[in-house]
């Protein structure tokens, strides 16, 4: 027994010695760095759900989330909505803008108090990386962990210092290898040191089809090297489809703007990577040119998929048989969604989308079981 106690004491001494080398060392069950407990609303309940596994979640505090897509899919809009919601929670906002795309008036309309936003135009990967290293070092030194959110819009427009030097010398050659290596160090800094200082990081990037691929892929490629794909905690790929309606009315019932009857955009989100719940989840959102992002749009498909609503032809009922009628009848019934439908969705997706759930197939409700099969087939 004495020998066992001595061995246990020696083991503890060995493990505790690591605390002297690294101030963040601790036991996993006591670590506040490895567990995400706070989320920032994206402005869309269905987007919140496919990122965090909860309609009331969103992007993870202290982690990096990347929004990728072609031009005009709302990447900058989502970034600014998230920043505004983070600011309301007391986080300090810092924007690194490489496209001169974020302006005072637009950011104010999306809810940001721009007098409290630190705005940094940037041109090179290395300059941005060094600025961020200084920022994270100061956060650590001052004990301000968890107090900041950083946005980079966008990674695709960052040049390397080698590119700039070649331009200065009127050199027409381009840089590829150096740029990818520099981008990798930037991404490593954001995901590693950013997490250690509990700094939330959001960014945008462009996408393109792989010209060498034999078949088109739903998941697109991004400039900047492979690190852009595997280092963020969550990568959301966005696509769009313009909505054109006749009769002078938009999807939300407002008068149509004079833009050839285009009322807004249907935005489709795909989680190409997710460290928190199952990846490759899809959702649709509606962005009205007149009213902005519809917070509830896309929940109907999710509710039907997980059994929170039962569809029969063109009409709907609750699982207990309560008739809801056509979608137009209850679409704007906020009380119904908040008090009855969304709580049922919350229960279901925690089972359906969780990694490594241990519930046996015979214990999963029929509607949820069908949803699992659909996700696995995809």
Coordinates of N, CA, C and O in Angstrom, one line a residue, residues 12 29 92 127 146 230 250 310 347 374:
X12 N 1.8 12.4 -9.5 CA 1.3 13.7 -9.3 C 2.4 14.8 -9.5 O 2.2 15.8 -10.1
X29 N -10.9 18.0 -17.2 CA -12.3 18.3 -16.6 C -12.3 19.7 -16.0 O -13.4 20.2 -15.7
X92 N -15.1 43.4 -27.3 CA -14.5 44.5 -28.0 C -14.2 44.0 -29.4 O -13.6 43.0 -29.6
X127 N 1.9 41.3 -42.4 CA 1.6 42.5 -41.6 C 0.4 42.2 -40.7 O 0.4 42.5 -39.5
X146 N -10.8 36.4 -23.4 CA -12.3 36.3 -23.6 C -13.0 37.7 -23.8 O -14.2 37.7 -23.8
X230 N -8.5 23.1 -43.1 CA -8.4 22.2 -41.9 C -8.2 22.9 -40.6 O -8.4 22.3 -39.5
X250 N -43.1 40.9 -52.0 CA -42.0 40.0 -51.7 C -42.4 38.9 -50.8 O -43.5 38.8 -50.4
X310 N -45.4 17.8 -38.4 CA -45.8 16.8 -39.3 C -46.4 17.4 -40.6 O -47.4 18.1 -40.5
X347 N -34.7 19.5 -28.7 CA -34.6 18.2 -28.2 C -34.0 17.2 -29.3 O -33.2 16.3 -29.0
X374 N -30.9 10.0 -43.5 CA -30.7 11.0 -44.6 C -29.3 11.6 -44.5 O -28.6 11.8 -45.5

